[in-house]
């Protein structure tokens, strides 16, 4: 299995215990700076860019086993015996697969608005909308946003996706390799077969947005029997943005040394 060296940002004191934040599909470490900075007063926070995202290398293979292998390389390269893992969406699936395969390397596990299941939704419309954007005709980012609107109705999601549009040598281009994303999208919506793996019996917290339907408690218990479950009201899938204070407070409470399941 060929791994890549992940680019990353880091916050806080290297002598503090490690917390690694794993972002979602189409995102990057930059989307987590606010949360990372808040948590850095108690943890040495690492926010890597997953393969094919942000400043990390592109690779034609993108699935959860290989991204978990990238994470293991990242942890080993930092000289960490264990780390706390916080993953959102795709990053949450990476964190879960890592914890199931290498439980001794995980201190505490936090999964944000995703479950260890294969979802039926498709990223086809999103990828095709981005691929069909006429980059040569763009003169500004607002124009790109307007052109995407008929295919991607939600303004906040358009703005999120357009963080991957960069100006290079006076022309707009995608930071992402959209061909790789198109091929890998089914892997991202899925979750690998875990029947051959023992459940993760360490401390785990699943946080769901109250307005999201991505997580059902019944989807969690068999693989994560000690998991606690919390819901944040007035938040959807992007709960760490929509209710940042409430989200960070739950994470801080769970990671506190004296935490006990309620």
PDB file of C-alpha atoms in Angstrom:
ATOM      1  CA  UNK A   1       0.000   0.000   0.000  1.00  0.00           C
ATOM      2  CA  UNK A   2       1.621   3.226  -1.179  1.00  0.00           C
ATOM      3  CA  UNK A   3       1.355   6.058   1.344  1.00  0.00           C
ATOM      4  CA  UNK A   4       1.923   9.776   0.868  1.00  0.00           C
ATOM      5  CA  UNK A   5       3.468  12.340   3.194  1.00  0.00           C
ATOM      6  CA  UNK A   6       0.676  14.619   4.353  1.00  0.00           C
ATOM      7  CA  UNK A   7       1.038  18.383   4.522  1.00  0.00           C
ATOM      8  CA  UNK A   8      -0.226  19.781   7.807  1.00  0.00           C
ATOM      9  CA  UNK A   9      -0.709  22.737  10.111  1.00  0.00           C
ATOM     10  CA  UNK A  10      -0.028  22.538  13.823  1.00  0.00           C
ATOM     11  CA  UNK A  11      -1.084  24.557  16.839  1.00  0.00           C
ATOM     12  CA  UNK A  12      -0.141  24.589  20.510  1.00  0.00           C
ATOM     13  CA  UNK A  13       2.643  23.244  22.706  1.00  0.00           C
ATOM     14  CA  UNK A  14       4.440  20.125  21.393  1.00  0.00           C
ATOM     15  CA  UNK A  15       4.704  18.891  24.983  1.00  0.00           C
ATOM     16  CA  UNK A  16       0.919  18.627  25.274  1.00  0.00           C
ATOM     17  CA  UNK A  17      -0.954  15.476  24.262  1.00  0.00           C
ATOM     18  CA  UNK A  18      -1.592  15.160  20.546  1.00  0.00           C
ATOM     19  CA  UNK A  19      -4.940  15.769  18.886  1.00  0.00           C
ATOM     20  CA  UNK A  20      -5.186  15.097  15.147  1.00  0.00           C
ATOM     21  CA  UNK A  21      -8.084  16.669  13.234  1.00  0.00           C
ATOM     22  CA  UNK A  22      -9.122  14.999   9.980  1.00  0.00           C
ATOM     23  CA  UNK A  23     -11.224  17.020   7.522  1.00  0.00           C
ATOM     24  CA  UNK A  24     -13.925  15.928   5.107  1.00  0.00           C
ATOM     25  CA  UNK A  25     -14.230  15.421   1.344  1.00  0.00           C
ATOM     26  CA  UNK A  26     -13.379  18.564  -0.689  1.00  0.00           C
ATOM     27  CA  UNK A  27     -12.143  20.271   2.521  1.00  0.00           C
ATOM     28  CA  UNK A  28      -8.662  20.883   3.962  1.00  0.00           C
ATOM     29  CA  UNK A  29      -6.909  21.730   7.201  1.00  0.00           C
ATOM     30  CA  UNK A  30      -7.776  25.414   6.738  1.00  0.00           C
ATOM     31  CA  UNK A  31     -11.443  24.649   7.398  1.00  0.00           C
ATOM     32  CA  UNK A  32     -10.516  23.622  10.942  1.00  0.00           C
ATOM     33  CA  UNK A  33      -8.241  26.490  11.970  1.00  0.00           C
ATOM     34  CA  UNK A  34     -10.793  28.110  14.298  1.00  0.00           C
ATOM     35  CA  UNK A  35     -11.459  24.887  16.207  1.00  0.00           C
ATOM     36  CA  UNK A  36      -7.778  23.905  16.178  1.00  0.00           C
ATOM     37  CA  UNK A  37      -6.693  27.236  17.630  1.00  0.00           C
ATOM     38  CA  UNK A  38      -9.331  27.031  20.352  1.00  0.00           C
ATOM     39  CA  UNK A  39      -8.230  23.529  21.358  1.00  0.00           C
ATOM     40  CA  UNK A  40      -4.520  24.366  21.191  1.00  0.00           C
ATOM     41  CA  UNK A  41      -4.433  25.787  24.716  1.00  0.00           C
ATOM     42  CA  UNK A  42      -4.681  22.208  26.003  1.00  0.00           C
ATOM     43  CA  UNK A  43      -3.467  20.044  23.133  1.00  0.00           C
ATOM     44  CA  UNK A  44      -0.812  19.937  20.479  1.00  0.00           C
ATOM     45  CA  UNK A  45      -3.187  20.014  17.530  1.00  0.00           C
ATOM     46  CA  UNK A  46      -2.223  18.640  14.131  1.00  0.00           C
ATOM     47  CA  UNK A  47      -4.477  19.360  11.156  1.00  0.00           C
ATOM     48  CA  UNK A  48      -3.227  17.409   8.123  1.00  0.00           C
ATOM     49  CA  UNK A  49      -4.472  17.698   4.574  1.00  0.00           C
ATOM     50  CA  UNK A  50      -5.631  14.263   3.463  1.00  0.00           C
ATOM     51  CA  UNK A  51      -4.252  12.906   0.173  1.00  0.00           C
ATOM     52  CA  UNK A  52      -5.588  14.772  -2.887  1.00  0.00           C
ATOM     53  CA  UNK A  53      -6.672  17.675  -0.652  1.00  0.00           C
ATOM     54  CA  UNK A  54      -5.083  20.990   0.270  1.00  0.00           C
ATOM     55  CA  UNK A  55      -1.305  20.961  -0.049  1.00  0.00           C
ATOM     56  CA  UNK A  56      -0.903  17.175   0.178  1.00  0.00           C
ATOM     57  CA  UNK A  57       0.175  15.109  -2.829  1.00  0.00           C
ATOM     58  CA  UNK A  58      -2.274  13.735  -5.357  1.00  0.00           C
ATOM     59  CA  UNK A  59      -2.561   9.969  -5.757  1.00  0.00           C
ATOM     60  CA  UNK A  60      -4.947   7.993  -7.981  1.00  0.00           C
ATOM     61  CA  UNK A  61      -6.014   5.717  -5.107  1.00  0.00           C
ATOM     62  CA  UNK A  62      -8.286   7.260  -2.478  1.00  0.00           C
ATOM     63  CA  UNK A  63     -10.148   4.967  -0.080  1.00  0.00           C
ATOM     64  CA  UNK A  64     -10.301   4.505   3.667  1.00  0.00           C
ATOM     65  CA  UNK A  65      -7.650   1.790   4.103  1.00  0.00           C
ATOM     66  CA  UNK A  66      -5.048   3.816   2.224  1.00  0.00           C
ATOM     67  CA  UNK A  67      -5.964   7.083   3.959  1.00  0.00           C
ATOM     68  CA  UNK A  68      -5.688   5.305   7.313  1.00  0.00           C
ATOM     69  CA  UNK A  69      -2.235   4.113   6.196  1.00  0.00           C
ATOM     70  CA  UNK A  70      -1.336   7.746   5.426  1.00  0.00           C
ATOM     71  CA  UNK A  71      -2.462   8.638   8.948  1.00  0.00           C
ATOM     72  CA  UNK A  72      -0.319   5.886  10.472  1.00  0.00           C
ATOM     73  CA  UNK A  73       2.686   7.211   8.560  1.00  0.00           C
ATOM     74  CA  UNK A  74       1.895  10.708   9.814  1.00  0.00           C
ATOM     75  CA  UNK A  75       1.673   9.524  13.428  1.00  0.00           C
ATOM     76  CA  UNK A  76       4.863   7.474  13.145  1.00  0.00           C
ATOM     77  CA  UNK A  77       6.739  10.357  11.519  1.00  0.00           C
ATOM     78  CA  UNK A  78       5.803  12.583  14.483  1.00  0.00           C
ATOM     79  CA  UNK A  79       7.092   9.949  16.904  1.00  0.00           C
ATOM     80  CA  UNK A  80       3.694   9.577  18.582  1.00  0.00           C
ATOM     81  CA  UNK A  81       2.776   6.372  20.381  1.00  0.00           C
ATOM     82  CA  UNK A  82      -0.885   7.378  20.622  1.00  0.00           C
ATOM     83  CA  UNK A  83      -3.042  10.331  19.651  1.00  0.00           C
ATOM     84  CA  UNK A  84      -6.563  11.621  20.093  1.00  0.00           C
ATOM     85  CA  UNK A  85      -8.419  11.587  16.765  1.00  0.00           C
ATOM     86  CA  UNK A  86     -11.170  13.977  15.687  1.00  0.00           C
ATOM     87  CA  UNK A  87     -12.641  13.393  12.243  1.00  0.00           C
ATOM     88  CA  UNK A  88     -15.516  14.992  10.361  1.00  0.00           C
ATOM     89  CA  UNK A  89     -17.406  13.270   7.554  1.00  0.00           C
ATOM     90  CA  UNK A  90     -14.771  11.585   5.356  1.00  0.00           C
ATOM     91  CA  UNK A  91     -12.190  12.319   8.053  1.00  0.00           C
ATOM     92  CA  UNK A  92     -14.452  10.644  10.586  1.00  0.00           C
ATOM     93  CA  UNK A  93     -14.501   7.494   8.484  1.00  0.00           C
ATOM     94  CA  UNK A  94     -10.697   7.576   8.230  1.00  0.00           C
ATOM     95  CA  UNK A  95     -10.496   7.930  12.027  1.00  0.00           C
ATOM     96  CA  UNK A  96     -12.967   5.066  12.601  1.00  0.00           C
ATOM     97  CA  UNK A  97     -11.160   2.718  10.214  1.00  0.00           C
ATOM     98  CA  UNK A  98      -7.833   3.584  11.833  1.00  0.00           C
ATOM     99  CA  UNK A  99      -9.235   2.968  15.337  1.00  0.00           C
ATOM    100  CA  UNK A 100     -10.719  -0.382  14.314  1.00  0.00           C
ATOM    101  CA  UNK A 101      -7.444  -1.525  12.774  1.00  0.00           C
ATOM    102  CA  UNK A 102      -4.971  -0.017  15.248  1.00  0.00           C
ATOM    103  CA  UNK A 103      -6.832   0.544  18.520  1.00  0.00           C
ATOM    104  CA  UNK A 104      -3.638   0.664  20.584  1.00  0.00           C
ATOM    105  CA  UNK A 105      -2.569   3.829  18.743  1.00  0.00           C
ATOM    106  CA  UNK A 106      -5.762   5.757  19.604  1.00  0.00           C
ATOM    107  CA  UNK A 107      -6.277   7.502  22.915  1.00  0.00           C
ATOM    108  CA  UNK A 108      -9.792   8.913  22.403  1.00  0.00           C
ATOM    109  CA  UNK A 109     -11.885   9.004  19.243  1.00  0.00           C
ATOM    110  CA  UNK A 110     -14.284  11.777  18.218  1.00  0.00           C
ATOM    111  CA  UNK A 111     -16.423  11.396  15.092  1.00  0.00           C
ATOM    112  CA  UNK A 112     -18.399  14.365  13.770  1.00  0.00           C
ATOM    113  CA  UNK A 113     -21.650  13.740  11.873  1.00  0.00           C
ATOM    114  CA  UNK A 114     -20.818  10.497  10.127  1.00  0.00           C
ATOM    115  CA  UNK A 115     -21.349   6.786  10.836  1.00  0.00           C
ATOM    116  CA  UNK A 116     -19.483   3.603   9.857  1.00  0.00           C
ATOM    117  CA  UNK A 117     -21.954   2.828   7.093  1.00  0.00           C
ATOM    118  CA  UNK A 118     -22.149   3.081   3.320  1.00  0.00           C
ATOM    119  CA  UNK A 119     -24.393   5.942   2.248  1.00  0.00           C
ATOM    120  CA  UNK A 120     -26.535   5.987  -0.876  1.00  0.00           C
ATOM    121  CA  UNK A 121     -25.917   9.609  -1.774  1.00  0.00           C
ATOM    122  CA  UNK A 122     -23.741  10.447  -4.752  1.00  0.00           C
ATOM    123  CA  UNK A 123     -21.169  13.155  -5.340  1.00  0.00           C
ATOM    124  CA  UNK A 124     -21.700  12.985  -9.107  1.00  0.00           C
ATOM    125  CA  UNK A 125     -23.580  16.277  -9.373  1.00  0.00           C
ATOM    126  CA  UNK A 126     -20.987  18.133  -7.324  1.00  0.00           C
ATOM    127  CA  UNK A 127     -18.010  16.809  -9.258  1.00  0.00           C
ATOM    128  CA  UNK A 128     -19.634  17.365 -12.648  1.00  0.00           C
ATOM    129  CA  UNK A 129     -20.667  20.905 -11.703  1.00  0.00           C
ATOM    130  CA  UNK A 130     -17.075  21.737 -10.820  1.00  0.00           C
ATOM    131  CA  UNK A 131     -15.671  20.058 -13.935  1.00  0.00           C
ATOM    132  CA  UNK A 132     -18.082  21.967 -16.187  1.00  0.00           C
ATOM    133  CA  UNK A 133     -17.261  25.367 -14.724  1.00  0.00           C
ATOM    134  CA  UNK A 134     -15.722  27.356 -17.631  1.00  0.00           C
ATOM    135  CA  UNK A 135     -12.450  28.282 -15.952  1.00  0.00           C
ATOM    136  CA  UNK A 136     -11.100  30.154 -18.992  1.00  0.00           C
ATOM    137  CA  UNK A 137     -14.045  32.554 -18.840  1.00  0.00           C
ATOM    138  CA  UNK A 138     -13.727  33.439 -15.159  1.00  0.00           C
ATOM    139  CA  UNK A 139     -12.587  36.897 -14.169  1.00  0.00           C
ATOM    140  CA  UNK A 140     -13.436  36.668 -10.449  1.00  0.00           C
ATOM    141  CA  UNK A 141     -14.662  34.235  -7.797  1.00  0.00           C
ATOM    142  CA  UNK A 142     -18.103  35.820  -7.593  1.00  0.00           C
ATOM    143  CA  UNK A 143     -18.647  34.912 -11.219  1.00  0.00           C
ATOM    144  CA  UNK A 144     -17.732  31.297 -10.440  1.00  0.00           C
ATOM    145  CA  UNK A 145     -20.205  31.243  -7.575  1.00  0.00           C
ATOM    146  CA  UNK A 146     -22.986  32.559  -9.794  1.00  0.00           C
ATOM    147  CA  UNK A 147     -22.279  30.010 -12.510  1.00  0.00           C
ATOM    148  CA  UNK A 148     -22.394  27.157  -9.985  1.00  0.00           C
ATOM    149  CA  UNK A 149     -25.718  28.250  -8.481  1.00  0.00           C
ATOM    150  CA  UNK A 150     -28.038  26.379 -10.903  1.00  0.00           C
ATOM    151  CA  UNK A 151     -26.287  23.065 -10.088  1.00  0.00           C
ATOM    152  CA  UNK A 152     -25.427  23.664  -6.414  1.00  0.00           C
ATOM    153  CA  UNK A 153     -28.226  25.597  -4.758  1.00  0.00           C
ATOM    154  CA  UNK A 154     -26.813  26.047  -1.244  1.00  0.00           C
ATOM    155  CA  UNK A 155     -24.692  29.197  -1.066  1.00  0.00           C
ATOM    156  CA  UNK A 156     -22.547  28.045   1.864  1.00  0.00           C
ATOM    157  CA  UNK A 157     -21.725  24.783   0.070  1.00  0.00           C
ATOM    158  CA  UNK A 158     -20.771  26.650  -3.125  1.00  0.00           C
ATOM    159  CA  UNK A 159     -18.482  28.912  -1.117  1.00  0.00           C
ATOM    160  CA  UNK A 160     -16.957  25.895   0.620  1.00  0.00           C
ATOM    161  CA  UNK A 161     -16.242  24.151  -2.683  1.00  0.00           C
ATOM    162  CA  UNK A 162     -14.812  27.307  -4.235  1.00  0.00           C
ATOM    163  CA  UNK A 163     -12.078  27.385  -1.610  1.00  0.00           C
ATOM    164  CA  UNK A 164     -10.461  24.872  -3.942  1.00  0.00           C
ATOM    165  CA  UNK A 165     -10.456  27.365  -6.841  1.00  0.00           C
ATOM    166  CA  UNK A 166      -7.087  29.117  -7.007  1.00  0.00           C
ATOM    167  CA  UNK A 167      -5.603  31.838  -9.173  1.00  0.00           C
ATOM    168  CA  UNK A 168      -2.336  30.742 -10.775  1.00  0.00           C
ATOM    169  CA  UNK A 169      -0.411  32.797 -13.317  1.00  0.00           C
ATOM    170  CA  UNK A 170      -3.455  34.975 -13.806  1.00  0.00           C
ATOM    171  CA  UNK A 171      -5.829  32.094 -14.518  1.00  0.00           C
ATOM    172  CA  UNK A 172      -8.239  30.176 -12.324  1.00  0.00           C
ATOM    173  CA  UNK A 173      -7.675  26.457 -11.817  1.00  0.00           C
ATOM    174  CA  UNK A 174      -8.688  23.731  -9.402  1.00  0.00           C
ATOM    175  CA  UNK A 175      -6.371  22.804  -6.571  1.00  0.00           C
ATOM    176  CA  UNK A 176      -8.043  19.380  -6.724  1.00  0.00           C
ATOM    177  CA  UNK A 177      -7.664  16.700  -9.381  1.00  0.00           C
ATOM    178  CA  UNK A 178     -11.348  16.359 -10.200  1.00  0.00           C
ATOM    179  CA  UNK A 179     -10.799  13.190 -12.238  1.00  0.00           C
ATOM    180  CA  UNK A 180      -9.456  11.478  -9.111  1.00  0.00           C
ATOM    181  CA  UNK A 181     -12.392  12.786  -7.092  1.00  0.00           C
ATOM    182  CA  UNK A 182     -14.864  11.510  -9.663  1.00  0.00           C
ATOM    183  CA  UNK A 183     -13.363   8.002  -9.612  1.00  0.00           C
ATOM    184  CA  UNK A 184     -12.950   7.904  -5.824  1.00  0.00           C
ATOM    185  CA  UNK A 185     -16.342   9.354  -4.840  1.00  0.00           C
ATOM    186  CA  UNK A 186     -18.041   5.928  -4.452  1.00  0.00           C
ATOM    187  CA  UNK A 187     -15.261   4.892  -2.037  1.00  0.00           C
ATOM    188  CA  UNK A 188     -15.887   8.014   0.032  1.00  0.00           C
ATOM    189  CA  UNK A 189     -19.631   7.426   0.306  1.00  0.00           C
ATOM    190  CA  UNK A 190     -18.976   3.804   1.304  1.00  0.00           C
ATOM    191  CA  UNK A 191     -17.355   2.248   4.371  1.00  0.00           C
ATOM    192  CA  UNK A 192     -15.164  -0.858   4.151  1.00  0.00           C
ATOM    193  CA  UNK A 193     -16.410  -4.218   5.367  1.00  0.00           C
ATOM    194  CA  UNK A 194     -15.392  -4.404   9.044  1.00  0.00           C
ATOM    195  CA  UNK A 195     -16.779  -7.861   9.838  1.00  0.00           C
ATOM    196  CA  UNK A 196     -13.273  -9.264  10.292  1.00  0.00           C
ATOM    197  CA  UNK A 197     -12.277  -6.571  12.805  1.00  0.00           C
ATOM    198  CA  UNK A 198     -12.891  -6.520  16.537  1.00  0.00           C
ATOM    199  CA  UNK A 199     -14.967  -3.600  17.861  1.00  0.00           C
ATOM    200  CA  UNK A 200     -13.117  -0.545  19.123  1.00  0.00           C
ATOM    201  CA  UNK A 201     -13.587  -0.653  22.890  1.00  0.00           C
ATOM    202  CA  UNK A 202     -11.815   2.606  23.708  1.00  0.00           C
ATOM    203  CA  UNK A 203     -13.547   5.848  24.584  1.00  0.00           C
ATOM    204  CA  UNK A 204     -15.404   7.320  21.616  1.00  0.00           C
ATOM    205  CA  UNK A 205     -17.752  10.256  21.140  1.00  0.00           C
ATOM    206  CA  UNK A 206     -20.057  10.657  18.153  1.00  0.00           C
ATOM    207  CA  UNK A 207     -21.407  14.186  17.653  1.00  0.00           C
ATOM    208  CA  UNK A 208     -24.315  14.721  15.264  1.00  0.00           C
ATOM    209  CA  UNK A 209     -26.016  17.837  13.983  1.00  0.00           C
ATOM    210  CA  UNK A 210     -29.614  18.012  15.125  1.00  0.00           C
ATOM    211  CA  UNK A 211     -30.706  18.950  11.600  1.00  0.00           C
ATOM    212  CA  UNK A 212     -28.616  16.224   9.953  1.00  0.00           C
ATOM    213  CA  UNK A 213     -29.664  12.649   9.222  1.00  0.00           C
ATOM    214  CA  UNK A 214     -26.179  11.222   8.696  1.00  0.00           C
ATOM    215  CA  UNK A 215     -25.920   9.466  12.067  1.00  0.00           C
ATOM    216  CA  UNK A 216     -28.262   7.071  13.847  1.00  0.00           C
ATOM    217  CA  UNK A 217     -27.154   5.630  17.222  1.00  0.00           C
ATOM    218  CA  UNK A 218     -28.000   2.134  15.997  1.00  0.00           C
ATOM    219  CA  UNK A 219     -25.352   2.441  13.283  1.00  0.00           C
ATOM    220  CA  UNK A 220     -22.594   2.868  15.870  1.00  0.00           C
ATOM    221  CA  UNK A 221     -23.034   0.387  18.699  1.00  0.00           C
ATOM    222  CA  UNK A 222     -21.784  -2.819  17.115  1.00  0.00           C
ATOM    223  CA  UNK A 223     -18.383  -1.417  16.140  1.00  0.00           C
ATOM    224  CA  UNK A 224     -18.047   1.181  18.911  1.00  0.00           C
ATOM    225  CA  UNK A 225     -19.791  -0.307  21.958  1.00  0.00           C
ATOM    226  CA  UNK A 226     -18.449   2.265  24.438  1.00  0.00           C
ATOM    227  CA  UNK A 227     -19.368   5.259  22.300  1.00  0.00           C
ATOM    228  CA  UNK A 228     -21.182   8.232  23.773  1.00  0.00           C
ATOM    229  CA  UNK A 229     -23.574  10.117  21.516  1.00  0.00           C
ATOM    230  CA  UNK A 230     -24.324  13.855  21.515  1.00  0.00           C
ATOM    231  CA  UNK A 231     -26.477  16.020  19.299  1.00  0.00           C
ATOM    232  CA  UNK A 232     -26.003  19.740  18.664  1.00  0.00           C
ATOM    233  CA  UNK A 233     -29.248  21.614  18.081  1.00  0.00           C
ATOM    234  CA  UNK A 234     -29.621  24.019  15.168  1.00  0.00           C
ATOM    235  CA  UNK A 235     -26.731  22.438  13.279  1.00  0.00           C
ATOM    236  CA  UNK A 236     -26.536  20.334  10.149  1.00  0.00           C
ATOM    237  CA  UNK A 237     -23.656  18.362   8.674  1.00  0.00           C
ATOM    238  CA  UNK A 238     -21.311  21.357   9.070  1.00  0.00           C
ATOM    239  CA  UNK A 239     -21.883  21.430  12.834  1.00  0.00           C
ATOM    240  CA  UNK A 240     -18.329  22.580  13.650  1.00  0.00           C
ATOM    241  CA  UNK A 241     -18.980  25.760  11.617  1.00  0.00           C
ATOM    242  CA  UNK A 242     -22.647  26.335  12.361  1.00  0.00           C
ATOM    243  CA  UNK A 243     -22.281  25.825  16.138  1.00  0.00           C
ATOM    244  CA  UNK A 244     -18.545  26.174  16.695  1.00  0.00           C
ATOM    245  CA  UNK A 245     -18.709  27.029  20.401  1.00  0.00           C
ATOM    246  CA  UNK A 246     -21.038  24.160  21.271  1.00  0.00           C
ATOM    247  CA  UNK A 247     -18.962  21.756  19.198  1.00  0.00           C
ATOM    248  CA  UNK A 248     -15.658  22.804  20.777  1.00  0.00           C
ATOM    249  CA  UNK A 249     -17.161  22.589  24.262  1.00  0.00           C
ATOM    250  CA  UNK A 250     -18.234  18.981  23.694  1.00  0.00           C
ATOM    251  CA  UNK A 251     -14.769  18.090  22.411  1.00  0.00           C
ATOM    252  CA  UNK A 252     -13.034  19.776  25.357  1.00  0.00           C
ATOM    253  CA  UNK A 253     -15.297  18.021  27.854  1.00  0.00           C
ATOM    254  CA  UNK A 254     -14.768  14.603  26.283  1.00  0.00           C
ATOM    255  CA  UNK A 255     -10.994  14.991  26.103  1.00  0.00           C
ATOM    256  CA  UNK A 256     -10.715  16.160  29.734  1.00  0.00           C
ATOM    257  CA  UNK A 257      -8.825  13.628  31.910  1.00  0.00           C
ATOM    258  CA  UNK A 258     -11.752  13.035  34.247  1.00  0.00           C
ATOM    259  CA  UNK A 259     -14.418  12.475  31.573  1.00  0.00           C
ATOM    260  CA  UNK A 260     -16.907   9.722  32.317  1.00  0.00           C
ATOM    261  CA  UNK A 261     -19.776   8.652  30.094  1.00  0.00           C
ATOM    262  CA  UNK A 262     -23.063  10.159  31.162  1.00  0.00           C
TER     263      UNK A 262
END
